[in-house]
Amino acid sequence: MRTARRPASRSNSPASPGCSPGGLPTRAVAVRGPGGYDTHERQPDELRKNLQLLADSLLAFQRDLEARGLADRVLTLVWSEFGRRVEENGSMGTDHGAAGVGFIMGTRASGRMIGEFPGLAKLDPAGNLRATSDFRAVYSSLLEQWLGADAAAIIPGAAKFGRPRVVK
């Protein structure tokens, strides 16, 4: 049986970014975070608690990467697969809407807003916030600028999406 060896430039920790526990290169990892964000009721308390948990967890993860000297090798994308309605639903919550939010975090993230703040004055006909950027453009940018992949080979119609700068 052969054992894969880590390149010398990588940490010997089995949990180091860039290597799986077996030492094989890792390019992307998906993790479902704790907390519930489907806040149809009691949104003020639940959302505050869950966003604080998310913020604290992301800060701890980033600080750990920095302490290990690995921060320049990791980008973290956090996103919501759906937005929330603007108007409260009657049970101190909001229902599913449009225009979800996403964040890219890391020392190599460009640190800029993609899209524009949609505001509350121009909602869509269903009363939702209007999306001001397309997630496929962000994904295409991450694929090309961070992973070095051809977005057109992965995302249908990728050629029609702009490429916002997401990496420094």
PDB file of C-alpha atoms in Angstrom:
ATOM      1  CA  MET A   1       0.000   0.000   0.000  1.00  0.00           C
ATOM      2  CA  ARG A   2       1.359   3.433  -0.944  1.00  0.00           C
ATOM      3  CA  THR A   3       0.788   6.456   1.220  1.00  0.00           C
ATOM      4  CA  ALA A   4       0.357   9.876  -0.344  1.00  0.00           C
ATOM      5  CA  ARG A   5       2.941  12.329   0.907  1.00  0.00           C
ATOM      6  CA  ARG A   6       2.255  15.976   1.560  1.00  0.00           C
ATOM      7  CA  PRO A   7       4.374  18.515  -0.278  1.00  0.00           C
ATOM      8  CA  ALA A   8       7.128  19.881   1.981  1.00  0.00           C
ATOM      9  CA  SER A   9       5.600  23.363   1.994  1.00  0.00           C
ATOM     10  CA  ARG A  10       2.462  22.171   3.766  1.00  0.00           C
ATOM     11  CA  SER A  11       1.886  21.742   7.474  1.00  0.00           C
ATOM     12  CA  ASN A  12       2.174  18.270   8.987  1.00  0.00           C
ATOM     13  CA  SER A  13      -1.182  18.761  10.682  1.00  0.00           C
ATOM     14  CA  PRO A  14      -3.794  16.451   9.146  1.00  0.00           C
ATOM     15  CA  ALA A  15      -6.318  19.267   9.405  1.00  0.00           C
ATOM     16  CA  SER A  16      -4.229  21.827   7.575  1.00  0.00           C
ATOM     17  CA  PRO A  17      -5.928  23.706   4.746  1.00  0.00           C
ATOM     18  CA  GLY A  18      -4.822  22.403   1.393  1.00  0.00           C
ATOM     19  CA  CYS A  19      -4.528  18.778   2.495  1.00  0.00           C
ATOM     20  CA  SER A  20      -7.086  16.180   3.413  1.00  0.00           C
ATOM     21  CA  PRO A  21      -6.403  13.975   6.448  1.00  0.00           C
ATOM     22  CA  GLY A  22      -4.896  11.457   4.008  1.00  0.00           C
ATOM     23  CA  GLY A  23      -2.500  14.077   2.655  1.00  0.00           C
ATOM     24  CA  LEU A  24      -4.218  14.501  -0.708  1.00  0.00           C
ATOM     25  CA  PRO A  25      -4.626  18.031  -2.090  1.00  0.00           C
ATOM     26  CA  THR A  26      -7.929  19.703  -1.234  1.00  0.00           C
ATOM     27  CA  ARG A  27      -9.190  22.579  -3.385  1.00  0.00           C
ATOM     28  CA  ALA A  28     -12.663  23.192  -1.945  1.00  0.00           C
ATOM     29  CA  VAL A  29     -14.630  22.102   1.090  1.00  0.00           C
ATOM     30  CA  ALA A  30     -18.325  22.672   1.834  1.00  0.00           C
ATOM     31  CA  VAL A  31     -19.514  22.830   5.422  1.00  0.00           C
ATOM     32  CA  ARG A  32     -23.004  23.485   6.710  1.00  0.00           C
ATOM     33  CA  GLY A  33     -22.704  25.816   9.664  1.00  0.00           C
ATOM     34  CA  PRO A  34     -24.640  25.571  12.902  1.00  0.00           C
ATOM     35  CA  GLY A  35     -27.688  27.678  13.565  1.00  0.00           C
ATOM     36  CA  GLY A  36     -31.004  28.126  11.874  1.00  0.00           C
ATOM     37  CA  TYR A  37     -31.627  30.995   9.525  1.00  0.00           C
ATOM     38  CA  ASP A  38     -35.107  30.056   8.330  1.00  0.00           C
ATOM     39  CA  THR A  39     -36.622  32.644  10.653  1.00  0.00           C
ATOM     40  CA  HIS A  40     -40.361  32.524  10.019  1.00  0.00           C
ATOM     41  CA  GLU A  41     -40.934  33.393  13.682  1.00  0.00           C
ATOM     42  CA  ARG A  42     -39.058  35.067  16.552  1.00  0.00           C
ATOM     43  CA  GLN A  43     -36.528  36.468  14.077  1.00  0.00           C
ATOM     44  CA  PRO A  44     -35.068  39.239  16.277  1.00  0.00           C
ATOM     45  CA  ASP A  45     -33.767  36.811  18.910  1.00  0.00           C
ATOM     46  CA  GLU A  46     -32.995  33.815  16.685  1.00  0.00           C
ATOM     47  CA  LEU A  47     -31.247  35.741  13.936  1.00  0.00           C
ATOM     48  CA  ARG A  48     -29.164  37.788  16.381  1.00  0.00           C
ATOM     49  CA  LYS A  49     -28.045  34.629  18.207  1.00  0.00           C
ATOM     50  CA  ASN A  50     -27.223  32.735  15.005  1.00  0.00           C
ATOM     51  CA  LEU A  51     -25.405  35.626  13.332  1.00  0.00           C
ATOM     52  CA  GLN A  52     -23.295  36.084  16.473  1.00  0.00           C
ATOM     53  CA  LEU A  53     -22.405  32.375  16.441  1.00  0.00           C
ATOM     54  CA  LEU A  54     -21.482  32.628  12.753  1.00  0.00           C
ATOM     55  CA  ALA A  55     -19.369  35.763  13.270  1.00  0.00           C
ATOM     56  CA  ASP A  56     -17.553  34.302  16.292  1.00  0.00           C
ATOM     57  CA  SER A  57     -16.887  31.022  14.459  1.00  0.00           C
ATOM     58  CA  LEU A  58     -15.579  32.721  11.315  1.00  0.00           C
ATOM     59  CA  LEU A  59     -13.341  35.014  13.370  1.00  0.00           C
ATOM     60  CA  ALA A  60     -11.908  32.054  15.305  1.00  0.00           C
ATOM     61  CA  PHE A  61     -11.290  30.146  12.054  1.00  0.00           C
ATOM     62  CA  GLN A  62      -9.556  33.112  10.408  1.00  0.00           C
ATOM     63  CA  ARG A  63      -7.407  33.828  13.484  1.00  0.00           C
ATOM     64  CA  ASP A  64      -6.373  30.158  13.605  1.00  0.00           C
ATOM     65  CA  LEU A  65      -5.345  30.261   9.935  1.00  0.00           C
ATOM     66  CA  GLU A  66      -3.329  33.417  10.615  1.00  0.00           C
ATOM     67  CA  ALA A  67      -1.626  31.907  13.675  1.00  0.00           C
ATOM     68  CA  ARG A  68      -0.610  28.855  11.602  1.00  0.00           C
ATOM     69  CA  GLY A  69       0.684  30.987   8.717  1.00  0.00           C
ATOM     70  CA  LEU A  70      -1.936  29.571   6.358  1.00  0.00           C
ATOM     71  CA  ALA A  71      -4.266  32.541   5.920  1.00  0.00           C
ATOM     72  CA  ASP A  72      -3.012  33.411   2.433  1.00  0.00           C
ATOM     73  CA  ARG A  73      -4.029  29.926   1.211  1.00  0.00           C
ATOM     74  CA  VAL A  74      -7.700  29.978   2.265  1.00  0.00           C
ATOM     75  CA  LEU A  75     -10.752  31.925   1.105  1.00  0.00           C
ATOM     76  CA  THR A  76     -14.046  31.399   2.897  1.00  0.00           C
ATOM     77  CA  LEU A  77     -17.344  31.899   1.069  1.00  0.00           C
ATOM     78  CA  VAL A  78     -20.443  32.198   3.228  1.00  0.00           C
ATOM     79  CA  TRP A  79     -23.798  32.504   1.489  1.00  0.00           C
ATOM     80  CA  SER A  80     -27.510  32.147   1.947  1.00  0.00           C
ATOM     81  CA  GLU A  81     -29.326  30.134  -0.687  1.00  0.00           C
ATOM     82  CA  PHE A  82     -32.382  32.370  -0.324  1.00  0.00           C
ATOM     83  CA  GLY A  83     -33.211  35.868   0.819  1.00  0.00           C
ATOM     84  CA  ARG A  84     -35.873  37.038   3.234  1.00  0.00           C
ATOM     85  CA  ARG A  85     -38.963  39.132   2.626  1.00  0.00           C
ATOM     86  CA  VAL A  86     -38.797  42.774   3.693  1.00  0.00           C
ATOM     87  CA  GLU A  87     -42.151  42.809   5.447  1.00  0.00           C
ATOM     88  CA  GLU A  88     -42.687  40.984   8.740  1.00  0.00           C
ATOM     89  CA  ASN A  89     -45.048  38.005   8.447  1.00  0.00           C
ATOM     90  CA  GLY A  90     -47.071  38.519  11.640  1.00  0.00           C
ATOM     91  CA  SER A  91     -45.154  36.098  13.885  1.00  0.00           C
ATOM     92  CA  MET A  92     -42.081  38.296  14.381  1.00  0.00           C
ATOM     93  CA  GLY A  93     -40.350  36.678  11.415  1.00  0.00           C
ATOM     94  CA  THR A  94     -39.970  36.945   7.681  1.00  0.00           C
ATOM     95  CA  ASP A  95     -40.768  34.521   4.903  1.00  0.00           C
ATOM     96  CA  HIS A  96     -38.577  33.386   2.003  1.00  0.00           C
ATOM     97  CA  GLY A  97     -37.765  36.150  -0.419  1.00  0.00           C
ATOM     98  CA  ALA A  98     -35.182  37.053  -3.002  1.00  0.00           C
ATOM     99  CA  ALA A  99     -31.743  38.671  -3.090  1.00  0.00           C
ATOM    100  CA  GLY A 100     -29.768  36.483  -0.698  1.00  0.00           C
ATOM    101  CA  VAL A 101     -26.470  37.630   0.768  1.00  0.00           C
ATOM    102  CA  GLY A 102     -22.937  36.274   0.554  1.00  0.00           C
ATOM    103  CA  PHE A 103     -19.514  37.117   1.971  1.00  0.00           C
ATOM    104  CA  ILE A 104     -15.998  36.197   0.899  1.00  0.00           C
ATOM    105  CA  MET A 105     -13.515  36.311   3.747  1.00  0.00           C
ATOM    106  CA  GLY A 106      -9.760  35.921   3.891  1.00  0.00           C
ATOM    107  CA  THR A 107      -6.507  37.834   3.700  1.00  0.00           C
ATOM    108  CA  ARG A 108      -6.544  37.430  -0.098  1.00  0.00           C
ATOM    109  CA  ALA A 109     -10.201  38.489  -0.535  1.00  0.00           C
ATOM    110  CA  SER A 110     -10.564  41.743  -2.458  1.00  0.00           C
ATOM    111  CA  GLY A 111     -12.537  43.313   0.384  1.00  0.00           C
ATOM    112  CA  ARG A 112     -15.065  45.090  -1.792  1.00  0.00           C
ATOM    113  CA  MET A 113     -18.805  45.021  -2.194  1.00  0.00           C
ATOM    114  CA  ILE A 114     -20.106  43.224  -5.260  1.00  0.00           C
ATOM    115  CA  GLY A 115     -23.382  44.663  -6.491  1.00  0.00           C
ATOM    116  CA  GLU A 116     -25.108  47.562  -4.810  1.00  0.00           C
ATOM    117  CA  PHE A 117     -27.198  48.044  -1.708  1.00  0.00           C
ATOM    118  CA  PRO A 118     -30.704  47.431  -3.079  1.00  0.00           C
ATOM    119  CA  GLY A 119     -32.518  49.786  -0.705  1.00  0.00           C
ATOM    120  CA  LEU A 120     -36.120  49.540   0.368  1.00  0.00           C
ATOM    121  CA  ALA A 121     -37.564  52.092  -2.061  1.00  0.00           C
ATOM    122  CA  LYS A 122     -37.502  49.867  -5.173  1.00  0.00           C
ATOM    123  CA  LEU A 123     -38.754  46.400  -4.269  1.00  0.00           C
ATOM    124  CA  ASP A 124     -39.655  43.866  -6.944  1.00  0.00           C
ATOM    125  CA  PRO A 125     -43.349  43.289  -7.782  1.00  0.00           C
ATOM    126  CA  ALA A 126     -43.574  40.576  -5.083  1.00  0.00           C
ATOM    127  CA  GLY A 127     -42.252  42.941  -2.387  1.00  0.00           C
ATOM    128  CA  ASN A 128     -38.730  41.490  -2.305  1.00  0.00           C
ATOM    129  CA  LEU A 129     -35.363  43.185  -2.377  1.00  0.00           C
ATOM    130  CA  ARG A 130     -33.949  43.312  -5.880  1.00  0.00           C
ATOM    131  CA  ALA A 131     -30.811  41.304  -6.564  1.00  0.00           C
ATOM    132  CA  THR A 132     -27.991  43.592  -7.737  1.00  0.00           C
ATOM    133  CA  SER A 133     -25.503  40.880  -8.679  1.00  0.00           C
ATOM    134  CA  ASP A 134     -25.741  37.300  -9.900  1.00  0.00           C
ATOM    135  CA  PHE A 135     -24.280  34.512  -7.763  1.00  0.00           C
ATOM    136  CA  ARG A 136     -23.078  32.796 -10.930  1.00  0.00           C
ATOM    137  CA  ALA A 137     -20.785  35.751 -11.598  1.00  0.00           C
ATOM    138  CA  VAL A 138     -19.309  35.399  -8.099  1.00  0.00           C
ATOM    139  CA  TYR A 139     -18.900  31.630  -8.509  1.00  0.00           C
ATOM    140  CA  SER A 140     -17.305  32.143 -11.940  1.00  0.00           C
ATOM    141  CA  SER A 141     -14.869  34.635 -10.428  1.00  0.00           C
ATOM    142  CA  LEU A 142     -13.939  32.266  -7.595  1.00  0.00           C
ATOM    143  CA  LEU A 143     -13.436  29.392 -10.001  1.00  0.00           C
ATOM    144  CA  GLU A 144     -11.139  31.397 -12.266  1.00  0.00           C
ATOM    145  CA  GLN A 145      -9.360  33.759  -9.861  1.00  0.00           C
ATOM    146  CA  TRP A 146      -8.884  31.397  -6.917  1.00  0.00           C
ATOM    147  CA  LEU A 147      -9.122  27.820  -8.165  1.00  0.00           C
ATOM    148  CA  GLY A 148      -7.647  28.425 -11.618  1.00  0.00           C
ATOM    149  CA  ALA A 149     -10.531  26.583 -13.299  1.00  0.00           C
ATOM    150  CA  ASP A 150     -12.467  27.421 -16.447  1.00  0.00           C
ATOM    151  CA  ALA A 151     -15.874  28.633 -15.250  1.00  0.00           C
ATOM    152  CA  ALA A 152     -17.404  27.929 -18.671  1.00  0.00           C
ATOM    153  CA  ALA A 153     -16.710  24.226 -18.209  1.00  0.00           C
ATOM    154  CA  ILE A 154     -18.618  24.196 -14.902  1.00  0.00           C
ATOM    155  CA  ILE A 155     -21.296  26.919 -14.950  1.00  0.00           C
ATOM    156  CA  PRO A 156     -23.749  26.878 -17.857  1.00  0.00           C
ATOM    157  CA  GLY A 157     -23.733  30.203 -19.682  1.00  0.00           C
ATOM    158  CA  ALA A 158     -20.763  31.497 -17.675  1.00  0.00           C
ATOM    159  CA  ALA A 159     -19.588  33.620 -20.606  1.00  0.00           C
ATOM    160  CA  LYS A 160     -22.510  36.019 -20.150  1.00  0.00           C
ATOM    161  CA  PHE A 161     -21.602  36.886 -16.547  1.00  0.00           C
ATOM    162  CA  GLY A 162     -19.151  39.607 -15.584  1.00  0.00           C
ATOM    163  CA  ARG A 163     -16.219  38.687 -13.400  1.00  0.00           C
ATOM    164  CA  PRO A 164     -16.084  40.846 -10.291  1.00  0.00           C
ATOM    165  CA  ARG A 165     -12.654  40.987  -8.681  1.00  0.00           C
ATOM    166  CA  VAL A 166     -12.887  38.723  -5.616  1.00  0.00           C
ATOM    167  CA  VAL A 167      -9.164  37.996  -5.042  1.00  0.00           C
ATOM    168  CA  LYS A 168      -6.394  40.526  -4.370  1.00  0.00           C
TER     169      LYS A 168
END
